[in-house]
CSV table of C-alpha atoms in Angstrom, one decimal:
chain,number,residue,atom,x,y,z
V,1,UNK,CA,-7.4,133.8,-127.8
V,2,UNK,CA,-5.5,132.1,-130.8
V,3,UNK,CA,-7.5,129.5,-131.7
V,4,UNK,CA,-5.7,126.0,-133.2
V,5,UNK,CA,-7.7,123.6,-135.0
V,6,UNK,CA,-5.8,120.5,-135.9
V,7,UNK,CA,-8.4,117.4,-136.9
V,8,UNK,CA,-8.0,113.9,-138.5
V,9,UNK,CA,-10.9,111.0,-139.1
V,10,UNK,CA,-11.1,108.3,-137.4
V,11,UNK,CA,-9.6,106.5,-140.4
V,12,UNK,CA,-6.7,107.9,-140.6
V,13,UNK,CA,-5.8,108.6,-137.1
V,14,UNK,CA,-9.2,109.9,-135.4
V,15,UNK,CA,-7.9,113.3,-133.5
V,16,UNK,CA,-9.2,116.2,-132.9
V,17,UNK,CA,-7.1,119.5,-131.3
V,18,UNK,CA,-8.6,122.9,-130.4
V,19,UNK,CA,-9.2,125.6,-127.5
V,20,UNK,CA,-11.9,124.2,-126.4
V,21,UNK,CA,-15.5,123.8,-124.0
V,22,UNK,CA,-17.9,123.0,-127.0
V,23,UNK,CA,-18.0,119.5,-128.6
V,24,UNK,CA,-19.7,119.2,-131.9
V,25,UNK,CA,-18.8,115.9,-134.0
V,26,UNK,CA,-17.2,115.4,-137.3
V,27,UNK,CA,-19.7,114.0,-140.2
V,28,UNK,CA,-19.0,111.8,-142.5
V,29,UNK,CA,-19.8,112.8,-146.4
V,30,UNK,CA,-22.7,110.6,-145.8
V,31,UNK,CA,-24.1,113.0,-142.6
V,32,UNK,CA,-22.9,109.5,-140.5
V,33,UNK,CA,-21.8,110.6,-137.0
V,34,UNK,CA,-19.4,107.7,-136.3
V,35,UNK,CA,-15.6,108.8,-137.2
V,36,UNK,CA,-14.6,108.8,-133.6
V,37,UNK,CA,-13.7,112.3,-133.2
V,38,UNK,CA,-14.5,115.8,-132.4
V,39,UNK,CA,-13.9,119.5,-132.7
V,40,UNK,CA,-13.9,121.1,-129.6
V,41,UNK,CA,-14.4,125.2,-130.0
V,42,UNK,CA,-14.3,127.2,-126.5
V,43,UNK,CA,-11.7,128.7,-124.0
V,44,UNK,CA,-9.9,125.3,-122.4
V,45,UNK,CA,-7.4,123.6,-124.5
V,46,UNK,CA,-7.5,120.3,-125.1
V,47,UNK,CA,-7.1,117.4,-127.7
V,48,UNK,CA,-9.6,114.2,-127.9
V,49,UNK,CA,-8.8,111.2,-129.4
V,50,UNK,CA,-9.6,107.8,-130.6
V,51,UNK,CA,-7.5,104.9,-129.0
V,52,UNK,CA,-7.6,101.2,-129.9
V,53,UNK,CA,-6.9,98.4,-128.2
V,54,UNK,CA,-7.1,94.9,-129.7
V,55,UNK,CA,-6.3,91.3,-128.2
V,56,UNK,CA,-6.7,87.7,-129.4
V,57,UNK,CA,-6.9,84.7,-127.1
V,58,UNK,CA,-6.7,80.8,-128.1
V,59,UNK,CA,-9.6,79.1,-128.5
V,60,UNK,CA,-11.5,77.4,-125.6
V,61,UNK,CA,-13.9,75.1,-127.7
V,62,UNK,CA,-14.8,74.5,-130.5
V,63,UNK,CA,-18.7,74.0,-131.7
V,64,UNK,CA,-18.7,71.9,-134.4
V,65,UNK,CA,-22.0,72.0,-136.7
V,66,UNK,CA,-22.3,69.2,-138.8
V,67,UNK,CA,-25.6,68.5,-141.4
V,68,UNK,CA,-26.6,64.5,-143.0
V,69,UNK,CA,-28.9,64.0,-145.9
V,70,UNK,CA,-31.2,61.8,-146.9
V,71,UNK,CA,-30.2,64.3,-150.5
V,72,UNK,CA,-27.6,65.0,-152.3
V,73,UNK,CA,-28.0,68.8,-152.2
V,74,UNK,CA,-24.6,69.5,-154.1
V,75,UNK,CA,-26.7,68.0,-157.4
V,76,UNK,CA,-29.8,69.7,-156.5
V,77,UNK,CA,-34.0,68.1,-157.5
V,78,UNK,CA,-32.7,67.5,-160.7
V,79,UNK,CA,-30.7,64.5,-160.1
V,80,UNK,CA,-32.6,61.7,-160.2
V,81,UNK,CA,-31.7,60.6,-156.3
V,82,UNK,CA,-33.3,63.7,-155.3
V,83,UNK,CA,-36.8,62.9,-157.1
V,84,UNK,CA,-36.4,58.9,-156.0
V,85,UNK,CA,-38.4,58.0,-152.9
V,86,UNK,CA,-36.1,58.5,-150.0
V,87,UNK,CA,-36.4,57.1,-146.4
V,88,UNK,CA,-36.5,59.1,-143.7
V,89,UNK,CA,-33.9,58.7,-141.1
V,90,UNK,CA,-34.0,56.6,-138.7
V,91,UNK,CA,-33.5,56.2,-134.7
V,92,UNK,CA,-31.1,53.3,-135.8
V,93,UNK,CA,-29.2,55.7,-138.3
V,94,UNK,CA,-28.9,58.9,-135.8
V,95,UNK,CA,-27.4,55.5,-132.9
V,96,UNK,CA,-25.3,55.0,-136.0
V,97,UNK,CA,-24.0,58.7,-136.4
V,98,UNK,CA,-23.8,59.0,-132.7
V,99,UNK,CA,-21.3,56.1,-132.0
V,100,UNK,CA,-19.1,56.9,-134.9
V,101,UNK,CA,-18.5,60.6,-133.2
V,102,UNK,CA,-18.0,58.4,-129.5
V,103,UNK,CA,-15.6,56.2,-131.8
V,104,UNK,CA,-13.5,59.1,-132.4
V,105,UNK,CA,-13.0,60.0,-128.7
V,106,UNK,CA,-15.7,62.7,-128.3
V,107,UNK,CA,-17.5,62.2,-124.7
V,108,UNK,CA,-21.5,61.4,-125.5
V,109,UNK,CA,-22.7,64.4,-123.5
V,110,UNK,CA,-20.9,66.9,-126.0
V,111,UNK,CA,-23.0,65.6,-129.1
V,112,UNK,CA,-26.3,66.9,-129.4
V,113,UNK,CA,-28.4,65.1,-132.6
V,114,UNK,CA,-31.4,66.7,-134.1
V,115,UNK,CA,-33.2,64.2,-136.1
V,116,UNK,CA,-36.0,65.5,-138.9
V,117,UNK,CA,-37.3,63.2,-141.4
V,118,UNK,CA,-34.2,64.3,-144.3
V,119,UNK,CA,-31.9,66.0,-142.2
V,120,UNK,CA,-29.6,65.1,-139.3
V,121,UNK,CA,-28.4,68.0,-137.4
V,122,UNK,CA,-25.3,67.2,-135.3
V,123,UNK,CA,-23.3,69.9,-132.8
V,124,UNK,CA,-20.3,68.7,-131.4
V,125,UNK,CA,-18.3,70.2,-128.3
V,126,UNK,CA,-14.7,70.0,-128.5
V,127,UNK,CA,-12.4,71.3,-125.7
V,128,UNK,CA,-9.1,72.6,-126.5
V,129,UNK,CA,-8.9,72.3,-130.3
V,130,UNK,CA,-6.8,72.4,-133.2
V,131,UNK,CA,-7.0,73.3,-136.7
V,132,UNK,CA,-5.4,70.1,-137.6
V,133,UNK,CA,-7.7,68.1,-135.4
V,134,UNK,CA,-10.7,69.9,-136.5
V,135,UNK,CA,-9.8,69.2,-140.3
V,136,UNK,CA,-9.0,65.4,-139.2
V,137,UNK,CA,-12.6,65.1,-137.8
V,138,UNK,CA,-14.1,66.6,-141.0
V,139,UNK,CA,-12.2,64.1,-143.4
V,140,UNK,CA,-13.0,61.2,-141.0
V,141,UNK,CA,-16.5,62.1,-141.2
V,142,UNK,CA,-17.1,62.2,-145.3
V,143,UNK,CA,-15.1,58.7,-145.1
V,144,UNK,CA,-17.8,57.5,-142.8
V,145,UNK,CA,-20.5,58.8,-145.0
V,146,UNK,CA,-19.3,57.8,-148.4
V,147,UNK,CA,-18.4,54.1,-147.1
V,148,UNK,CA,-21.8,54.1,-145.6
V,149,UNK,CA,-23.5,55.1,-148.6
V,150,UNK,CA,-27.5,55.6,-147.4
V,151,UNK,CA,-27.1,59.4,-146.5
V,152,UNK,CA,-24.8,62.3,-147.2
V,153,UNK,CA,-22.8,64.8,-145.3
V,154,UNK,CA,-23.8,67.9,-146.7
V,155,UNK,CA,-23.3,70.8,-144.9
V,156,UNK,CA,-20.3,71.9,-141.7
V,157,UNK,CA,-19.2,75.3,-140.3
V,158,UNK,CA,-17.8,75.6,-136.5
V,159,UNK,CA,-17.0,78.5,-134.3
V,160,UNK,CA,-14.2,78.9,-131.5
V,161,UNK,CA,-14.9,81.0,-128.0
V,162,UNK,CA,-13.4,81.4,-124.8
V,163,UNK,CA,-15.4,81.2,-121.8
V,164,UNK,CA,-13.0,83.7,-119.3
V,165,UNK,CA,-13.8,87.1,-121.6
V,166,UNK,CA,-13.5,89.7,-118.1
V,167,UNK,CA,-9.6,89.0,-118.5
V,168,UNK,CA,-9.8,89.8,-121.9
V,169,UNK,CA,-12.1,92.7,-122.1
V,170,UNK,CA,-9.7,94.5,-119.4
V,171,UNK,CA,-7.0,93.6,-121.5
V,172,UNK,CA,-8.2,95.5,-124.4
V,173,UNK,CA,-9.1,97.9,-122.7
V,174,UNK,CA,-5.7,99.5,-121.2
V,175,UNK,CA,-4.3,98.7,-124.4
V,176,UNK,CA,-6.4,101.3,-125.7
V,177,UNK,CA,-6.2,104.0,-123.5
V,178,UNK,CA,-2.3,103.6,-123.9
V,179,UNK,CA,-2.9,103.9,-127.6
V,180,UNK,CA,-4.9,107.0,-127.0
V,181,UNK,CA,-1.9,108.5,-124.6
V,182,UNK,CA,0.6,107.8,-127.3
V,183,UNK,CA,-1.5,109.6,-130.2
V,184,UNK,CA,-2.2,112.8,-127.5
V,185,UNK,CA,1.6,112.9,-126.6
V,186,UNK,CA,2.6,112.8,-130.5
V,187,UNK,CA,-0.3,115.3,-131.1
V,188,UNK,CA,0.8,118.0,-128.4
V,189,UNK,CA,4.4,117.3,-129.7
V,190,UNK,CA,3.3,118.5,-132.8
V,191,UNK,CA,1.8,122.2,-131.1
V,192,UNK,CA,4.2,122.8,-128.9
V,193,UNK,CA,2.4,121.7,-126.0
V,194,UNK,CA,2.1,119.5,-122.6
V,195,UNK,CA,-0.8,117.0,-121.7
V,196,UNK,CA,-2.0,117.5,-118.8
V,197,UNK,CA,-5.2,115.7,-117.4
V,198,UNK,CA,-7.9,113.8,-118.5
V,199,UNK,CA,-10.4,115.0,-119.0
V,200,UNK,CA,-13.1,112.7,-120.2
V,201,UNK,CA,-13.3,109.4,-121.2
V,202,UNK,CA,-15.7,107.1,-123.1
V,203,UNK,CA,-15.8,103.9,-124.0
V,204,UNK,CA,-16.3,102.8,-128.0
V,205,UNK,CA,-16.6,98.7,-128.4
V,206,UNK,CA,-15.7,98.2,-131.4
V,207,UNK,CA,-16.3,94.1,-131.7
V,208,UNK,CA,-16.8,92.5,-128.2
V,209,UNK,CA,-17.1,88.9,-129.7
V,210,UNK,CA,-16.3,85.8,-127.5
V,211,UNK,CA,-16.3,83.7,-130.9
V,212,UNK,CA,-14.9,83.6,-134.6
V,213,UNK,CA,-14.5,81.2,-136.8
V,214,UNK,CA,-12.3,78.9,-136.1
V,215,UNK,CA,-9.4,79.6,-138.1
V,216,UNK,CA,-5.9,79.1,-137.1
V,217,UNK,CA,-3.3,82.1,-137.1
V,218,UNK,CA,-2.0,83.4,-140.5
V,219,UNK,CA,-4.1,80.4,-142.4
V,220,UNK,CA,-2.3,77.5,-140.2
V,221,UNK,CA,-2.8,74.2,-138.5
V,222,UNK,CA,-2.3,75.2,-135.2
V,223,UNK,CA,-4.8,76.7,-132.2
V,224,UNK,CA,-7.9,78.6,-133.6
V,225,UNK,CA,-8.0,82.6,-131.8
V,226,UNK,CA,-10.4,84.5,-130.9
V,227,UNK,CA,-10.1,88.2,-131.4
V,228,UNK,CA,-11.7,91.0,-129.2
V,229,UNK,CA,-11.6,95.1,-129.8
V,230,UNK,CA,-12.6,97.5,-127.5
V,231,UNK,CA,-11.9,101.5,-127.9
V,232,UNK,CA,-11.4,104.9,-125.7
V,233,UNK,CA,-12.5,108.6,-126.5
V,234,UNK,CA,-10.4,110.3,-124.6
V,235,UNK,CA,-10.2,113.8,-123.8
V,236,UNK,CA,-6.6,115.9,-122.2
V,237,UNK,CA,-6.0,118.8,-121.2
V,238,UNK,CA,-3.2,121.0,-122.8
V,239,UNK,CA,-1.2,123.1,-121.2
V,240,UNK,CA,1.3,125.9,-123.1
């Protein structure tokens, strides 16, 4: 039998065409088995490919993760307020923290302080959020601390996640086996041939995160996403 071998990384398109019963995979230069496609050698035709599916969600919350200082850190020990004696903070300064966050509409049980004798470590729950009230918050906050003058805000980072990911995952999911239908159809197209059946099918996560950074669409002010990507291997049969 006329064998046809017809073969592309995962890179470029991630394909793989031949007669075939035998499966060996496709090395990178590096001897790294993780292109995402295959060679099959044998007497059933078929064609296996790599199909993508990718989906983004908004935001649920938002986990804020805020850091105050007894230090100036951006300075480092050689300015002289870092070699001074400092105080330690105080229950009276993390009440202080706490009811300037309350002040600015977030509910008490969604502020968690963590008080050590230099450092005030403060996470903040906010539902629904928005770049633009995220950024609000964080200006609001180094106006508190630079009109308060005993302590600094030093350090903030946040992440954005969405709590219903089943949804989601099946999403992503169908969107990549249609992805590998379309790249088998264009494939046998190509050879003269018909898709027939599948074959085989395997599953490939490619990033399965419920959070990201909480960064607004194309660099915006509007709802923080959170993007998933899950993958198919999937194998047809051809038919002449």
């Amino acid at each position: 039998m006329k064998r046809l071998l017809l073969a592309s990384l995962f890179t470029a398109i991630g394909c793989a065409i031949s007669p075939a019963t035998h499966a060996a995979p496709i090395f990178s230069p590096d001897r790294h088995a993780d292109l995402h496609a295959q060679i099959y050698l044998g007497d059933t035709p078929m064609a296996t490919t790599y199909g993508r599916g990718t989906v983004t969600a908004p935001a649920d919350t938002a986990t804020l993760n805020y850091t105050f200082s007894r230090y100036d850190y951006s300075y480092g020990y050689s300015d002289p307020s870092a070699t001074a004696e400092v105080s330690n903070f105080s229950l009276d300064d993390r009440d202080q923290i706490l009811a300037f966050f309350v002040a600015q509409g977030i509910p008490p049980e969604q502020i968690d302080l963590d008080l050590n004798p230099y450092d005030l470590y403060v996470t903040l729950e906010i539902s629904n959020p928005d770049q633009a009230s995220l950024l609000a918050l964080e200006d609001a906050t180094r106006q508190f601390t630079e009109a308060d003058g005993s302590f600094y805000f030093t350090n903030s980072y946040s992440t954005c996640s969405i709590e219903e990911f089943t949804p989601l995952e099946m999403e992503a999911r169908l969107k990549a086996i249609a992805d590998s239908r379309a790249r088998i159809d264009a494939m046998a197209s190509a050879v003269g041939a018909r898709v027939g059946s599948i074959l085989s099918m395997i599953e490939v996560h490619g990033y399965m995160t419920t959070s990201s950074s909480c960064n607004a669409p194309d660099g915006g002010i509007g709802v923080p996403e959170v993007t998933i990507e899950l993958g198919v291997m999937t194998s047809f049969e051809l038919i002449n």
